[in-house]
mmCIF file of C-alpha atoms in Angstrom:
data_model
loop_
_atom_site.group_PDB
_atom_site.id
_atom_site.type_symbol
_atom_site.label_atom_id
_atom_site.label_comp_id
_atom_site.label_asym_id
_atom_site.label_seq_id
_atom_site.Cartn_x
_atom_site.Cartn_y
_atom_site.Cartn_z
ATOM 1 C CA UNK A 20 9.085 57.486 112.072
ATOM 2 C CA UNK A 21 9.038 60.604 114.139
ATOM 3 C CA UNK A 22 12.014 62.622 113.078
ATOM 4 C CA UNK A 23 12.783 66.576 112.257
ATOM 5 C CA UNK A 24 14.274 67.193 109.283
ATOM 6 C CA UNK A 25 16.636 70.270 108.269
ATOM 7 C CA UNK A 26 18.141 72.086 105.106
ATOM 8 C CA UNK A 27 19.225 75.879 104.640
ATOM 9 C CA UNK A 28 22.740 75.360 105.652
ATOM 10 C CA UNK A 29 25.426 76.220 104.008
ATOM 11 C CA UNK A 30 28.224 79.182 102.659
ATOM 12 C CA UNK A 31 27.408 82.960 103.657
ATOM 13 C CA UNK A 32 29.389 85.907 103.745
ATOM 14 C CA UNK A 33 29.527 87.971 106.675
ATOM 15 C CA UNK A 34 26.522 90.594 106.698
ATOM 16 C CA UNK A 35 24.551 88.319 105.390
ATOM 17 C CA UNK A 36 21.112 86.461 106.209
ATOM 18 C CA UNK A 37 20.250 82.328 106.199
ATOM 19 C CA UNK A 38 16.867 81.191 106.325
ATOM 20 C CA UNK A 39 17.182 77.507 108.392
ATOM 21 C CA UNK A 40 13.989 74.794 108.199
ATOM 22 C CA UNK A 41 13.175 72.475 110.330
ATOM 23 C CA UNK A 42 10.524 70.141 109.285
ATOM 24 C CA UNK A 43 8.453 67.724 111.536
ATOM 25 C CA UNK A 44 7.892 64.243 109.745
ATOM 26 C CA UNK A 45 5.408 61.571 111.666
ATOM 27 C CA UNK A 46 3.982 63.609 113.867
ATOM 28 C CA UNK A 47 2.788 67.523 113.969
ATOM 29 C CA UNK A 48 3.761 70.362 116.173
ATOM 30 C CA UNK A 49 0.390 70.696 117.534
ATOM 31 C CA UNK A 50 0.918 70.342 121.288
ATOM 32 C CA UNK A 51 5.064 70.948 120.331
ATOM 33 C CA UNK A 52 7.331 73.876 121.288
ATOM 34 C CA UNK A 53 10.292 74.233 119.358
ATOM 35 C CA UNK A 54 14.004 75.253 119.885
ATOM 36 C CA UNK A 55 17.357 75.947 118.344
ATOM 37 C CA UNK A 56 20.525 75.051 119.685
ATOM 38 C CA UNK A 57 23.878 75.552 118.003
ATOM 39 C CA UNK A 58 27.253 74.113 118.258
ATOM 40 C CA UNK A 59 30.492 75.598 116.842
ATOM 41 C CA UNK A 60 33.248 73.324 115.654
ATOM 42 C CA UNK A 61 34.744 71.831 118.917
ATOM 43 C CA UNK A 62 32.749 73.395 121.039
ATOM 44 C CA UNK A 63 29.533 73.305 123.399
ATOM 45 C CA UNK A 64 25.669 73.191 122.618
ATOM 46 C CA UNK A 65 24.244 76.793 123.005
ATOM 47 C CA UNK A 66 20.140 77.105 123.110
ATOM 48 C CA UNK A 67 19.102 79.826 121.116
ATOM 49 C CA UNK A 68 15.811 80.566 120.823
ATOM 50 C CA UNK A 69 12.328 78.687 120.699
ATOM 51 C CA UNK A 70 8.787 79.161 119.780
ATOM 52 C CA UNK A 71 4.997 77.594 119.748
ATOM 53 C CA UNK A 72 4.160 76.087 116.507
ATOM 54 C CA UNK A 73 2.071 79.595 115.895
ATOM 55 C CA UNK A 74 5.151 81.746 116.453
ATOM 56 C CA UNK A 75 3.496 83.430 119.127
ATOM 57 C CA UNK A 76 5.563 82.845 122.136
ATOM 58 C CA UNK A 77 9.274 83.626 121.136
ATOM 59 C CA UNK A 78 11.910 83.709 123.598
ATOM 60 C CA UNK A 79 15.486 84.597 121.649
ATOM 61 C CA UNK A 80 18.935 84.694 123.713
ATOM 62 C CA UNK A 81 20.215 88.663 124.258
ATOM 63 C CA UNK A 82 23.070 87.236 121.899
ATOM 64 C CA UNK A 83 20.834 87.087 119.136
ATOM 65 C CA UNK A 84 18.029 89.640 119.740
ATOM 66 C CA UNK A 85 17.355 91.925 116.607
ATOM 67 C CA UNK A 86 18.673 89.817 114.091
ATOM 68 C CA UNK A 87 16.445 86.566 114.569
ATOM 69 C CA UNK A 88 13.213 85.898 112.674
ATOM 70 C CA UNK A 89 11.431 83.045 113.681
ATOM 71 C CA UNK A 90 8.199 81.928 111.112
ATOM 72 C CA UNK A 91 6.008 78.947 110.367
ATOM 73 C CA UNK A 92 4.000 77.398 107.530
ATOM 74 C CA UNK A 93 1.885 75.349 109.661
ATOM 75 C CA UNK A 94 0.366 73.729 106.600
ATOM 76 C CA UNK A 95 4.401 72.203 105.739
ATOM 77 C CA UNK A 96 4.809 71.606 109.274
ATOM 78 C CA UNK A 97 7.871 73.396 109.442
ATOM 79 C CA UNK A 98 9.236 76.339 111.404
ATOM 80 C CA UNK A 99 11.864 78.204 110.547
ATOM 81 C CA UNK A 100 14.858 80.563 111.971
ATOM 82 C CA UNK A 101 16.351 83.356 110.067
ATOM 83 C CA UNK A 102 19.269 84.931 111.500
ATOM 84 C CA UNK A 103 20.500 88.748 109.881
ATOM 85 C CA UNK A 104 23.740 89.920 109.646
ATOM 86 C CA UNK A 105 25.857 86.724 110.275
ATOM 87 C CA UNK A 106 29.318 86.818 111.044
ATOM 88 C CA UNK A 107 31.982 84.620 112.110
ATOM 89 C CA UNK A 108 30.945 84.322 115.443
ATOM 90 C CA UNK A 109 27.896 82.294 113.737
ATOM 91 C CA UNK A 110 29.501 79.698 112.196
ATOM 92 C CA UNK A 111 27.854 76.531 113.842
ATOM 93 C CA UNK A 112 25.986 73.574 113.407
ATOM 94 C CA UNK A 113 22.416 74.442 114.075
ATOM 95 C CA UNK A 114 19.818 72.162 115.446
ATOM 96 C CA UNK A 115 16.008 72.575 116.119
ATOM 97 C CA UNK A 116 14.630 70.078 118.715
ATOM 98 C CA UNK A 117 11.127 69.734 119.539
ATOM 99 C CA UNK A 118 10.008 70.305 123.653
ATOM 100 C CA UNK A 119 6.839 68.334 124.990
ATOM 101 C CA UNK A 120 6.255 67.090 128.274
ATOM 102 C CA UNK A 121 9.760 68.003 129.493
ATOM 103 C CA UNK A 122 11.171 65.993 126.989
ATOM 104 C CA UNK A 123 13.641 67.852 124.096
ATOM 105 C CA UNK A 124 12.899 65.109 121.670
ATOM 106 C CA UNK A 125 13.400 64.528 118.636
ATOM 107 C CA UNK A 126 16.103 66.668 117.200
ATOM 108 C CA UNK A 127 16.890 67.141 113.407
ATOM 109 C CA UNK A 128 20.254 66.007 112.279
ATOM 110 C CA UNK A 129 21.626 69.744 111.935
ATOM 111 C CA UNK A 130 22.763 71.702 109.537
ATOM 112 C CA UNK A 131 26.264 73.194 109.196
ATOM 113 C CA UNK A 132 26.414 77.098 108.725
ATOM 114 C CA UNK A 133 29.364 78.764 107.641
ATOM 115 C CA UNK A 134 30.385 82.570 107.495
ATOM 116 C CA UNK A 135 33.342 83.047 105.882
ATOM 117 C CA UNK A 136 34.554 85.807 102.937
ATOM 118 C CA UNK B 24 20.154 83.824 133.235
ATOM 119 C CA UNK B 25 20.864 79.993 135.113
ATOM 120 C CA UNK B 26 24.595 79.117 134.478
ATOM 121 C CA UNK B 27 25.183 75.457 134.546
ATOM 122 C CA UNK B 28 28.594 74.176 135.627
ATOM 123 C CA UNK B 29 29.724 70.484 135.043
ATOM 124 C CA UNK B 30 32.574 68.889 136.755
ATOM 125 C CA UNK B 31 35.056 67.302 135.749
ATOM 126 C CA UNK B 32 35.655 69.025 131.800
ATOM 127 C CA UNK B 33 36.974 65.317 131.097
ATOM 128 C CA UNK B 34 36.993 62.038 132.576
ATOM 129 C CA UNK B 35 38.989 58.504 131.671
ATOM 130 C CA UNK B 36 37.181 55.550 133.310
ATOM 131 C CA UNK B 37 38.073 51.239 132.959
ATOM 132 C CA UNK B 38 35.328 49.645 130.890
ATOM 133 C CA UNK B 39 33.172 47.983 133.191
ATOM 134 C CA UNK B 40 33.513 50.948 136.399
ATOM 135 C CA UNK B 41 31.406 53.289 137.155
ATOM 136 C CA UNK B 42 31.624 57.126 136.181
ATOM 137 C CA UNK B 43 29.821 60.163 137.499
ATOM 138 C CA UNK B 44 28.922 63.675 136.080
ATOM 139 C CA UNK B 45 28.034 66.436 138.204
ATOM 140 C CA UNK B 46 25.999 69.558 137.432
ATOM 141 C CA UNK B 47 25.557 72.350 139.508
ATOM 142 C CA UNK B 48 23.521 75.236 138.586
ATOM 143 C CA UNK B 49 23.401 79.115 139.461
ATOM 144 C CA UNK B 50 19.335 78.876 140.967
ATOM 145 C CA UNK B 51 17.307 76.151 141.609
ATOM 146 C CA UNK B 52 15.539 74.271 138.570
ATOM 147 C CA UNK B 53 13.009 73.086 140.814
ATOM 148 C CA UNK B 54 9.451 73.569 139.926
ATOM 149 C CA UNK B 55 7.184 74.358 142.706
ATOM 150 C CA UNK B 56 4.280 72.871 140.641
ATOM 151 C CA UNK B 57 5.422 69.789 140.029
ATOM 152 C CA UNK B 58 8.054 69.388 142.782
ATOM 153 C CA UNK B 59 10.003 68.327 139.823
ATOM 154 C CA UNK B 60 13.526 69.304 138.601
ATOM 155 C CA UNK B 61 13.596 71.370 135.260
ATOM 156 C CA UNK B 62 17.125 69.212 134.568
ATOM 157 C CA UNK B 63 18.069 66.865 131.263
ATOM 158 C CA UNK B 64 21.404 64.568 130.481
ATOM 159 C CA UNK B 65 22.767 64.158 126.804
ATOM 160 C CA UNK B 66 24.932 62.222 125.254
ATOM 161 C CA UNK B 67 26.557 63.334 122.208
ATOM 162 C CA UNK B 68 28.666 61.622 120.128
ATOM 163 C CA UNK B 69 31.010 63.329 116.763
ATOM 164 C CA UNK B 70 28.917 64.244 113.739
ATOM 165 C CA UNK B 71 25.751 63.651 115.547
ATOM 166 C CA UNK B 72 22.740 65.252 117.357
ATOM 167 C CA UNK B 73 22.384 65.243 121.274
ATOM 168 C CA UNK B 74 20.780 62.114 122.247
ATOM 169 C CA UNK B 75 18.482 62.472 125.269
ATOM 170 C CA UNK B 76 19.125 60.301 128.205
ATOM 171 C CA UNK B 77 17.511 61.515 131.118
ATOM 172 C CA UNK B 78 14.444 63.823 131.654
ATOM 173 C CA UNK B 79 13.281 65.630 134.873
ATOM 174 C CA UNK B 80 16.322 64.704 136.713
ATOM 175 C CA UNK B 81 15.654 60.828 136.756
ATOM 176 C CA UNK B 82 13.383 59.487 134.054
ATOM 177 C CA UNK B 83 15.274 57.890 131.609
ATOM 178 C CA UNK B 84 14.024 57.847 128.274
ATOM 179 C CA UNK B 85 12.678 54.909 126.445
ATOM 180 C CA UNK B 86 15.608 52.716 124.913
ATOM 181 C CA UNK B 87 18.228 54.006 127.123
ATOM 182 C CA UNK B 88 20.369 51.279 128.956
ATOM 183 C CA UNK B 89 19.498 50.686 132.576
ATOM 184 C CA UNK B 90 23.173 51.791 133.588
ATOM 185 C CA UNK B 91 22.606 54.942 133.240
ATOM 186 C CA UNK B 92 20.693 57.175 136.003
ATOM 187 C CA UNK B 93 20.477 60.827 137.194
ATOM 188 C CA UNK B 94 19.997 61.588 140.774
ATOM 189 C CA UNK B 95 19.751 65.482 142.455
ATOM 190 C CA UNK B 96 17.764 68.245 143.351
ATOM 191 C CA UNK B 97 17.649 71.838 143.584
ATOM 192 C CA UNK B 98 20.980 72.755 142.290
ATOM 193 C CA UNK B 99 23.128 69.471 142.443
ATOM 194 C CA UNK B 100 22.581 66.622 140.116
ATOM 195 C CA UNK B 101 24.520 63.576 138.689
ATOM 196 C CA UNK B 102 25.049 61.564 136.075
ATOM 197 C CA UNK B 103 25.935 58.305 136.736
ATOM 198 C CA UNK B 104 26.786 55.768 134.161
ATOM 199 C CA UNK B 105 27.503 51.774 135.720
ATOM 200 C CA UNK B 106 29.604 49.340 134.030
ATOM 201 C CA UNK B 107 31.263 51.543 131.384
ATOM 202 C CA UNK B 108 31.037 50.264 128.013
ATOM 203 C CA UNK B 109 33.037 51.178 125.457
ATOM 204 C CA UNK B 110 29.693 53.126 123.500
ATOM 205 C CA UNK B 111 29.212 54.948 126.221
ATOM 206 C CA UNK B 112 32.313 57.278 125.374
ATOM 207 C CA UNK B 113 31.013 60.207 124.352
ATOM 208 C CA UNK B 114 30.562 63.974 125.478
ATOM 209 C CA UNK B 115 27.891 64.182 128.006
ATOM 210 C CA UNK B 116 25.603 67.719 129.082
ATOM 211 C CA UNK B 117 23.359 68.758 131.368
ATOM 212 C CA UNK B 118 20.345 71.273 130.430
ATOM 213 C CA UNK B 119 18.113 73.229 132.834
ATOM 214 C CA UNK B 120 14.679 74.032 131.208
ATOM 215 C CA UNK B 121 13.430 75.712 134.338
ATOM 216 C CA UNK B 122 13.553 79.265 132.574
ATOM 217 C CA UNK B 123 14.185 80.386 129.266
ATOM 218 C CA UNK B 124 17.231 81.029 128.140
ATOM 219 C CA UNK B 125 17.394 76.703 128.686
ATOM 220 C CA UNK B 126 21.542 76.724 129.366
ATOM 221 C CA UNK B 127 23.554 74.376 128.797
ATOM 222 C CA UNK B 128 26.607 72.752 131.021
ATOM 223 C CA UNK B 129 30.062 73.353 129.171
ATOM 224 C CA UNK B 130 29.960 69.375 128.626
ATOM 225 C CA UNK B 131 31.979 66.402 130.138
ATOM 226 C CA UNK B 132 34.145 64.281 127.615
ATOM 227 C CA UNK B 133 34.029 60.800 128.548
ATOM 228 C CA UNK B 134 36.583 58.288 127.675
ATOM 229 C CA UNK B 135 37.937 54.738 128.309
ATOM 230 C CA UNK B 136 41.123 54.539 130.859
#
């Protein structure tokens, strides 16, 4: 099955970092951009940021510039999106989401990130 | 950066009528190069991921029922959704992928009259 699959969610304090995976299963990101989108509680879906699978086209929201890190391990199939300096503001549900022939599919189930004291 | 702008925020329709979306955005999402729009429909429903339903304005991804269709160009598009079923409620965006940042539409909650 061709899925993405996420972890590195979870409780941070405000001023500090999360490191988020998204992992391709069935399929690699060979030919595969992909992108983050979040979504805080009640709210809309915000893109964030996307990449090639060799992290060398990046394209990051003003929002976020400075304190994103996008990396890869290309032998776990797996990007990943670091974000510095959380607060509030950040708490969301992230989701990656691959991008290939104008298609934004699959997307990876999320994973909930909360910044709170 | 493209703003999208969906109308209406919410919408109540009978099960079995017809509801419609619209999605304007701020610049055209038309690609010269393809003389295709840059434009994408989700559905989304609580506690899960966007599901895709329509790509490049019109093409409806694989497994998606026949009732649903998206029609536009240049900076007007719709969603259109026949014969409401009662799965279809959900919250529905659009998504321009014509240039980075790929915005999307403040989302149209969709429910059963």
């Amino acid at each position: 099955e061709v899925q993405l699959v996420q972890s590195g969610g979870g409780l941070v304090q405000p001023g500090g970092s999360l490191r988020l995976s998204c992992a391709a299963s069935g399929f690699t990101f060979s030919n595969h951009w992909i992108h983050w989108v979040r979504q805080a509680p009640g709210k809309g879906l915000v893109w964030l940021s996307n990449s090639d699978r060799n992290v060398a086209h990046i394209f990051t929201v003003d929002s976020l510039k400075g304190r994103v890190t996008i990396s890869s391990d290309n032998a776990k199939n797996t990007l990943y999106l670091q974000v510095n300096n959380l607060s509030a503001e950040d708490t969301a549900v992230y989701y990656c989401a691959t991008f290939v022939g104008g298609r934004f599919d699959p997307w990876g189930q999320g994973t909930l990130v909360t910044v709170s004291s | 950066d493209i703003v999208m702008t969906q109308s209406p925020d919410s919408l109540a329709v009978s099960l079995g009528e017809r509801a419609t979306i619209k999605c304007r955005s701020s610049q055209s999402v038309l690609h010269s190069s393809n003389n295709q729009d840059s434009l994408t429909w989700y559905q989304q429903k609580p506690g899960q991921p966007p599901k895709l339903l329509i790509y490049g304005t019109s093409t409806r991804e694989s497994g998606v029922p026949d009732r649903f269709s998206g029609s536009g160009s240049g900076t007007d598009f719709i969603l259109t959704i026949d014969s409401l079923q009662a799965e279809d409620v959900a919250v529905y965006y659009c998504q321009q992928y014509y240039s980075p940042p790929f915005t999307f539409g403040q989302g149209t909650k969709l429910e059963i009259k």
